[in-house]
Coordinates of N, CA and C in Angstrom, one line a residue:
X24 N 156.1 -89.5 97.6 CA 157.4 -89.1 98.1 C 157.3 -88.1 99.3
X25 N 157.9 -88.4 100.4 CA 157.9 -87.5 101.5 C 158.6 -86.2 101.2
X26 N 158.0 -85.1 101.3 CA 158.6 -83.8 101.0 C 159.8 -83.5 102.0
X27 N 159.6 -83.9 103.2 CA 160.7 -83.6 104.2 C 161.8 -84.7 104.1
X28 N 161.4 -85.9 103.9 CA 162.3 -87.0 103.8 C 163.2 -87.0 102.5
X29 N 162.7 -86.3 101.5 CA 163.4 -86.3 100.2 C 164.6 -85.3 100.3
X30 N 164.5 -84.3 101.1 CA 165.6 -83.3 101.2 C 166.8 -83.9 101.9
X31 N 168.0 -83.8 101.3 CA 169.2 -84.3 102.0 C 169.5 -83.4 103.2
X32 N 170.1 -84.0 104.3 CA 170.4 -83.3 105.5 C 171.9 -82.9 105.3
X33 N 172.1 -81.6 105.3 CA 173.5 -81.1 105.1 C 174.1 -80.8 106.5
X34 N 175.4 -81.0 106.6 CA 176.1 -80.7 107.8 C 177.5 -80.0 107.5
X35 N 178.0 -79.3 108.5 CA 179.3 -78.6 108.3 C 180.5 -79.5 108.5
X36 N 181.6 -78.9 108.3 CA 182.9 -79.7 108.4 C 183.2 -80.1 109.8
X37 N 182.8 -79.3 110.8 CA 183.1 -79.5 112.2 C 182.2 -80.6 112.8
X38 N 181.3 -81.2 112.0 CA 180.4 -82.3 112.5 C 180.8 -83.6 111.8
X39 N 180.9 -84.6 112.6 CA 181.1 -86.0 112.1 C 179.9 -86.8 112.2
X40 N 179.5 -87.5 111.1 CA 178.4 -88.4 111.1 C 178.9 -89.8 110.8
X41 N 178.6 -90.7 111.7 CA 179.0 -92.1 111.5 C 177.7 -92.9 111.4
X42 N 177.6 -93.7 110.3 CA 176.4 -94.5 110.0 C 176.8 -96.0 110.1
X43 N 176.2 -96.7 111.0 CA 176.5 -98.2 111.0 C 175.1 -98.9 110.9
X44 N 175.1 -100.1 111.0 CA 173.9 -100.9 110.8 C 172.8 -100.5 111.9
X45 N 171.8 -99.8 111.5 CA 170.7 -99.4 112.4 C 171.1 -98.3 113.4
X46 N 172.2 -97.6 113.2 CA 172.6 -96.6 114.2 C 173.2 -95.4 113.5
X47 N 172.9 -94.2 113.9 CA 173.5 -93.0 113.4 C 174.2 -92.3 114.6
X48 N 175.5 -91.9 114.5 CA 176.1 -91.2 115.6 C 176.6 -89.9 115.0
X49 N 176.3 -88.8 115.7 CA 176.7 -87.5 115.3 C 177.5 -86.8 116.4
X50 N 178.7 -86.4 116.0 CA 179.7 -85.8 117.0 C 180.0 -84.4 116.5
X51 N 180.0 -83.4 117.4 CA 180.2 -82.0 117.0 C 180.9 -81.3 118.2
X52 N 181.1 -80.0 118.0 CA 181.8 -79.2 119.1 C 181.1 -79.2 120.4
X53 N 179.7 -79.3 120.4 CA 179.0 -79.3 121.7 C 178.8 -80.6 122.4
X54 N 179.0 -81.7 121.6 CA 178.8 -83.0 122.2 C 178.6 -84.1 121.2
X55 N 178.0 -85.2 121.7 CA 177.8 -86.4 120.8 C 176.4 -86.9 121.1
X56 N 175.7 -87.3 120.0 CA 174.4 -87.9 120.1 C 174.3 -89.1 119.2
X57 N 173.5 -90.1 119.6 CA 173.3 -91.3 118.7 C 171.8 -91.6 118.6
X58 N 171.4 -92.2 117.5 CA 170.0 -92.6 117.3 C 170.0 -94.0 116.7
X59 N 169.2 -94.8 117.3 CA 168.9 -96.2 116.8 C 167.8 -96.1 115.8
X60 N 168.0 -96.7 114.7 CA 166.9 -96.8 113.7 C 166.5 -98.3 113.5
X61 N 165.4 -98.7 114.2 CA 165.1 -100.1 114.2 C 164.3 -100.6 113.0
X62 N 164.5 -100.0 111.9 CA 163.7 -100.4 110.7 C 164.6 -100.7 109.5
X63 N 164.2 -101.6 108.7 CA 165.0 -101.9 107.4 C 164.3 -101.2 106.3
X64 N 163.2 -100.5 106.5 CA 162.5 -99.8 105.4 C 163.2 -98.5 105.0
X65 N 164.1 -98.0 105.8 CA 164.8 -96.7 105.4 C 166.2 -97.0 105.3
X66 N 166.8 -96.5 104.2 CA 168.2 -96.7 103.9 C 168.9 -95.3 104.1
X67 N 170.0 -95.3 104.8 CA 170.7 -94.1 105.1 C 172.1 -94.1 104.5
X68 N 172.4 -93.1 103.7 CA 173.7 -93.0 103.1 C 174.4 -91.7 103.4
X69 N 175.7 -91.7 103.5 CA 176.4 -90.5 103.8 C 177.3 -90.1 102.6
X70 N 177.2 -88.9 102.2 CA 178.2 -88.4 101.2 C 179.1 -87.4 101.8
X71 N 179.8 -86.6 101.1 CA 180.8 -85.7 101.7 C 180.2 -84.8 102.8
X72 N 179.2 -84.0 102.6 CA 178.6 -83.2 103.6 C 177.1 -83.3 103.7
X73 N 176.6 -84.5 103.3 CA 175.1 -84.7 103.3 C 174.8 -86.1 103.8
X74 N 173.6 -86.2 104.4 CA 173.1 -87.5 104.7 C 171.8 -87.6 103.9
X75 N 171.7 -88.7 103.2 CA 170.5 -88.9 102.3 C 169.8 -90.2 102.7
X76 N 168.4 -90.0 102.9 CA 167.6 -91.1 103.3 C 166.7 -91.5 102.2
X77 N 166.6 -92.8 101.9 CA 165.7 -93.3 100.9 C 164.9 -94.4 101.5
X78 N 163.7 -94.7 100.8 CA 162.8 -95.7 101.3 C 163.1 -97.0 100.5
X79 N 163.1 -98.2 101.1 CA 163.2 -99.4 100.4 C 161.9 -100.0 100.0
X80 N 160.8 -99.6 100.8 CA 159.5 -100.1 100.6 C 158.6 -98.8 100.4
X81 N 157.5 -99.0 99.7 CA 156.6 -97.9 99.5 C 155.2 -98.1 100.2
X82 N 155.3 -98.2 101.5 CA 154.0 -98.4 102.3 C 153.9 -97.2 103.2
X83 N 152.7 -97.0 103.9 CA 152.5 -95.8 104.7 C 153.4 -95.7 105.9
X84 N 153.8 -96.8 106.5 CA 154.7 -96.7 107.6 C 156.1 -96.2 107.2
X85 N 156.6 -96.7 106.1 CA 157.9 -96.3 105.6 C 157.9 -94.8 105.2
X86 N 156.7 -94.3 104.6 CA 156.6 -92.9 104.3 C 156.7 -92.0 105.5
X87 N 156.0 -92.5 106.6 CA 156.0 -91.7 107.9 C 157.4 -91.7 108.5
X88 N 158.1 -92.9 108.5 CA 159.4 -93.0 109.1 C 160.5 -92.2 108.3
X89 N 160.2 -92.1 107.0 CA 161.2 -91.4 106.1 C 161.3 -89.9 106.6
X90 N 160.2 -89.2 106.7 CA 160.3 -87.9 107.2 C 160.7 -87.7 108.6
X91 N 160.3 -88.7 109.5 CA 160.6 -88.7 110.9 C 162.1 -88.8 111.1
X92 N 162.8 -89.8 110.5 CA 164.2 -90.0 110.7 C 165.0 -88.9 110.1
X93 N 164.6 -88.3 109.0 CA 165.2 -87.2 108.4 C 165.3 -86.0 109.4
X94 N 164.1 -85.7 110.0 CA 164.0 -84.6 110.9 C 164.8 -84.9 112.2
X95 N 164.8 -86.1 112.7 CA 165.6 -86.4 113.9 C 167.1 -86.3 113.6
X96 N 167.6 -86.7 112.5 CA 169.0 -86.6 112.2 C 169.3 -85.1 112.0
X97 N 168.4 -84.3 111.4 CA 168.7 -82.9 111.2 C 168.8 -82.2 112.6
X98 N 167.9 -82.6 113.5 CA 167.9 -82.0 114.9 C 169.2 -82.4 115.6
X99 N 169.7 -83.6 115.4 CA 170.9 -84.0 116.1 C 172.1 -83.2 115.6
X100 N 172.1 -83.0 114.3 CA 173.2 -82.2 113.7 C 173.2 -80.8 114.2
X101 N 172.0 -80.2 114.2 CA 171.9 -78.8 114.8 C 172.2 -78.8 116.2
X102 N 171.8 -79.8 117.0 CA 172.1 -79.8 118.4 C 173.6 -79.9 118.8
X103 N 174.4 -80.7 118.1 CA 175.8 -80.8 118.4 C 176.6 -79.6 117.8
X104 N 176.0 -78.9 116.9 CA 176.8 -77.7 116.4 C 176.3 -76.4 117.0
X105 N 175.0 -76.2 117.2 CA 174.5 -75.0 117.8 C 173.9 -75.1 119.2
X106 N 173.2 -76.2 119.4 CA 172.5 -76.4 120.6 C 171.1 -75.9 120.6
X107 N 170.3 -76.3 121.5 CA 168.9 -75.8 121.6 C 168.7 -75.1 123.0
X108 N 167.7 -74.2 123.0 CA 167.3 -73.6 124.3 C 165.9 -73.2 124.3
X109 N 165.3 -73.2 125.5 CA 163.9 -72.7 125.7 C 164.0 -71.8 126.9
X110 N 163.2 -70.7 126.8 CA 163.2 -69.7 127.9 C 161.8 -69.7 128.6
X111 N 161.8 -69.8 129.9 CA 160.6 -69.8 130.7 C 160.5 -68.5 131.5
X112 N 159.3 -67.9 131.7 CA 159.1 -66.8 132.5 C 158.3 -67.2 133.7
X113 N 158.6 -66.6 134.9 CA 157.8 -66.8 136.1 C 157.0 -65.5 136.3
X114 N 155.7 -65.6 136.2 CA 154.8 -64.5 136.4 C 154.0 -64.6 137.6
X115 N 154.1 -63.6 138.5 CA 153.4 -63.7 139.8 C 154.1 -63.0 140.9
X116 N 153.4 -62.5 141.9 CA 154.1 -61.9 143.0 C 154.7 -63.0 143.9
X117 N 156.0 -62.8 144.1 CA 156.7 -63.8 145.0 C 157.2 -65.0 144.2
X118 N 157.0 -65.1 142.9 CA 157.4 -66.2 142.1 C 158.9 -65.9 141.7
X119 N 159.8 -66.8 142.1 CA 161.2 -66.6 141.8 C 162.0 -67.9 141.7
X120 N 163.1 -67.8 141.1 CA 164.0 -69.0 141.0 C 165.4 -68.7 141.4
X121 N 166.0 -69.7 142.0 CA 167.4 -69.6 142.4 C 168.2 -70.8 142.0
X122 N 169.4 -70.7 141.7 CA 170.3 -71.8 141.3 C 170.8 -72.5 142.6
X123 N 170.7 -73.8 142.6 CA 171.2 -74.6 143.8 C 172.1 -75.7 143.2
X124 N 173.4 -75.4 143.2 CA 174.3 -76.3 142.5 C 174.1 -76.3 141.0
X125 N 173.8 -77.4 140.5 CA 173.4 -77.5 139.0 C 171.9 -77.4 138.8
X126 N 171.2 -77.6 139.9 CA 169.7 -77.7 139.8 C 169.1 -76.3 140.1
X127 N 167.8 -76.3 140.3 CA 167.0 -75.1 140.6 C 166.2 -75.2 141.8
X128 N 165.9 -74.1 142.5 CA 164.9 -74.0 143.6 C 163.9 -73.0 143.2
X129 N 162.7 -73.4 143.1 CA 161.6 -72.5 142.6 C 160.6 -72.2 143.8
X130 N 160.3 -70.9 143.9 CA 159.2 -70.5 144.8 C 158.0 -70.1 143.9
X131 N 157.0 -70.9 144.0 CA 155.8 -70.7 143.0 C 154.5 -70.5 143.8
X132 N 154.6 -70.0 145.0 CA 153.3 -69.7 145.7 C 152.8 -70.8 146.5
X133 N 153.5 -71.9 146.6 CA 153.2 -73.0 147.4 C 153.8 -72.8 148.8
X134 N 153.5 -73.6 149.8 CA 154.0 -73.5 151.1 C 155.4 -73.9 151.2
X135 N 156.0 -74.5 150.2 CA 157.3 -75.1 150.2 C 158.0 -74.8 148.9
X136 N 159.3 -74.7 148.9 CA 160.1 -74.5 147.7 C 160.1 -75.8 146.9
X137 N 160.2 -75.7 145.6 CA 160.3 -76.9 144.7 C 161.7 -77.0 144.2
X138 N 162.2 -78.2 144.3 CA 163.6 -78.5 143.8 C 163.5 -79.1 142.5
X139 N 164.3 -78.7 141.5 CA 164.4 -79.3 140.2 C 165.9 -79.8 140.2
X140 N 165.9 -81.2 140.1 CA 167.2 -81.8 140.1 C 168.0 -81.6 138.8
X141 N 169.3 -81.6 138.8 CA 170.1 -81.4 137.6 C 169.9 -82.7 136.7
X142 N 169.9 -82.5 135.4 CA 169.8 -83.6 134.5 C 171.0 -83.6 133.6
X143 N 171.5 -84.8 133.3 CA 172.7 -84.9 132.5 C 172.4 -84.4 131.0
X144 N 173.2 -83.5 130.5 CA 173.0 -83.0 129.2 C 172.2 -81.7 129.2
X145 N 171.7 -81.2 130.3 CA 170.9 -80.0 130.4 C 171.6 -79.0 131.3
X146 N 171.6 -77.7 130.9 CA 172.1 -76.7 131.8 C 171.1 -75.6 131.9
X147 N 171.1 -75.0 133.1 CA 170.1 -73.9 133.4 C 170.9 -72.6 133.5
X148 N 170.3 -71.5 132.9 CA 170.8 -70.2 133.1 C 169.7 -69.3 133.6
X149 N 170.0 -68.5 134.5 CA 169.0 -67.6 135.1 C 169.3 -66.1 134.7
X150 N 168.2 -65.4 134.3 CA 168.3 -64.0 134.0 C 167.4 -63.3 135.1
X151 N 168.0 -62.7 136.1 CA 167.3 -62.2 137.2 C 166.6 -63.3 138.0
X152 N 165.5 -63.0 138.7 CA 164.8 -63.9 139.5 C 163.7 -64.6 138.8
X153 N 163.3 -64.2 137.6 CA 162.1 -64.7 137.0 C 162.3 -65.3 135.6
X154 N 163.5 -65.5 135.1 CA 163.7 -66.0 133.8 C 164.6 -67.2 133.9
X155 N 164.2 -68.3 133.3 CA 165.0 -69.6 133.2 C 165.2 -69.9 131.8
X156 N 166.5 -70.2 131.4 CA 166.8 -70.6 130.1 C 167.3 -72.1 130.2
X157 N 166.7 -73.0 129.6 CA 167.1 -74.4 129.6 C 167.8 -74.7 128.3
X158 N 169.1 -75.1 128.4 CA 170.0 -75.3 127.3 C 170.4 -76.8 127.2
X159 N 170.6 -77.3 126.0 CA 171.2 -78.6 125.8 C 171.3 -78.9 124.3
X160 N 171.9 -80.1 124.0 CA 172.1 -80.5 122.6 C 171.0 -81.4 122.1
X161 N 170.2 -82.0 123.0 CA 169.1 -82.9 122.6 C 167.8 -82.1 122.6
X162 N 167.2 -81.9 121.5 CA 166.0 -81.1 121.4 C 164.8 -81.6 122.2
X163 N 164.7 -83.0 122.1 CA 163.6 -83.6 122.9 C 163.7 -83.4 124.4
X164 N 165.0 -83.6 124.8 CA 165.2 -83.5 126.3 C 165.0 -82.0 126.8
X165 N 165.5 -81.1 126.0 CA 165.3 -79.6 126.3 C 163.8 -79.3 126.4
X166 N 163.0 -79.8 125.5 CA 161.6 -79.6 125.5 C 160.9 -80.3 126.7
X167 N 161.3 -81.5 127.0 CA 160.7 -82.2 128.1 C 161.0 -81.6 129.4
X168 N 162.2 -81.2 129.6 CA 162.6 -80.5 130.9 C 161.8 -79.2 131.0
X169 N 161.7 -78.4 130.0 CA 161.0 -77.2 130.0 C 159.5 -77.4 130.3
X170 N 158.9 -78.5 129.7 CA 157.5 -78.8 130.0 C 157.3 -79.2 131.4
X171 N 158.3 -80.0 131.9 CA 158.2 -80.4 133.3 C 158.2 -79.3 134.3
X172 N 159.0 -78.3 134.0 CA 159.1 -77.1 134.9 C 157.8 -76.3 134.8
X173 N 157.3 -76.1 133.5 CA 156.1 -75.4 133.3 C 154.9 -76.1 134.0
X174 N 154.9 -77.4 134.1 CA 153.8 -78.2 134.7 C 153.7 -78.0 136.2
X175 N 154.8 -77.5 136.8 CA 154.8 -77.3 138.3 C 153.8 -76.2 138.6
X176 N 153.6 -75.2 137.8 CA 152.5 -74.2 138.0 C 152.2 -73.6 136.7
X177 N 151.3 -74.2 135.9 CA 150.9 -73.7 134.6 C 150.2 -72.3 134.7
X178 N 150.3 -71.5 133.7 CA 149.7 -70.2 133.8 C 148.2 -70.3 133.9
X179 N 147.6 -69.5 134.8 CA 146.1 -69.6 134.9 C 145.5 -68.4 134.0
X180 N 144.3 -68.6 133.6 CA 143.7 -67.7 132.6 C 143.2 -66.4 133.1
X181 N 143.1 -66.2 134.4 CA 142.5 -64.9 134.9 C 143.5 -63.8 135.1
X182 N 144.6 -64.1 135.8 CA 145.7 -63.1 136.0 C 146.9 -63.4 135.2
X183 N 147.0 -64.6 134.7 CA 148.2 -65.0 133.9 C 149.4 -65.5 134.8
X184 N 149.1 -65.7 136.1 CA 150.2 -66.1 137.0 C 150.6 -67.6 136.7
X185 N 151.9 -67.8 136.8 CA 152.4 -69.2 136.6 C 153.7 -69.2 135.9
X186 N 154.1 -70.4 135.4 CA 155.3 -70.5 134.6 C 154.9 -70.7 133.2
X187 N 155.4 -69.8 132.3 CA 155.0 -69.8 130.9 C 156.3 -69.7 130.0
X188 N 156.2 -70.2 128.8 CA 157.2 -70.0 127.8 C 157.3 -68.5 127.5
X189 N 158.5 -68.1 127.2 CA 158.6 -66.6 126.9 C 157.9 -66.2 125.7
X190 N 157.7 -67.1 124.7 CA 157.0 -66.7 123.5 C 155.5 -67.2 123.5
X191 N 155.0 -67.7 124.7 CA 153.7 -68.1 124.8 C 152.7 -67.0 125.1
X192 N 151.6 -67.0 124.5 CA 150.6 -66.0 124.7 C 149.4 -66.6 125.5
X193 N 149.1 -66.0 126.7 CA 148.1 -66.5 127.5 C 146.8 -65.8 127.2
X194 N 145.7 -66.5 126.8 CA 144.4 -65.9 126.6 C 143.7 -65.7 127.9
X195 N 143.4 -64.5 128.2 CA 142.8 -64.1 129.4 C 141.3 -64.3 129.4
X196 N 140.7 -64.6 130.5 CA 139.3 -64.7 130.6 C 138.8 -63.5 131.5
X197 N 137.6 -63.1 131.3 CA 137.0 -62.1 132.1 C 136.6 -62.7 133.4
X198 N 136.6 -61.9 134.5 CA 136.2 -62.4 135.8 C 134.7 -62.3 135.9
X199 N 134.3 -62.5 137.2 CA 132.8 -62.5 137.5 C 132.2 -61.1 137.2
X200 N 132.9 -60.1 137.5 CA 132.4 -58.8 137.3 C 132.1 -58.4 135.8
X201 N 132.7 -59.1 134.9 CA 132.5 -58.8 133.5 C 131.1 -59.2 133.0
X202 N 130.4 -60.0 133.7 CA 129.1 -60.5 133.3 C 128.0 -59.4 133.3
X203 N 128.1 -58.4 134.1 CA 127.1 -57.4 134.3 C 126.9 -56.5 133.1

């Protein structure tokens, strides 16, 4: 039995969960998300304030999907009620960010500014010139947008310059002079 899949997913009264054939829709105060479940190996039932997932078949694929879909539904419920956010820090002399409409303009030490286009379902908040907070209701989309921004200038190991997550720890390397 999957430890994660066996736990029922609880939700509050302000969240609506609709389960139809192969689809789960979750609607809450922050928005609406849906998830297609293309398998018949997992059975999804809704009670008063819980979603319960059970397996129809006992094979390894069904066991993996059991925990996966439980976690995806749990993230959808958390997203429409509370939302998700990731914070990025810009470290380096002259590295800064500005808001341009709904998108961002980043100066990351290149000869040109980098434009980040607005994405539906994602909002950006700036704290000063060097902190970006990516917010949204879809956990996967928030993480992917944050990773794409970090990929523009990943932190380098000698001085730590670049775009990093606020909770990320950069392991520093010693330079050439440390060999002596």
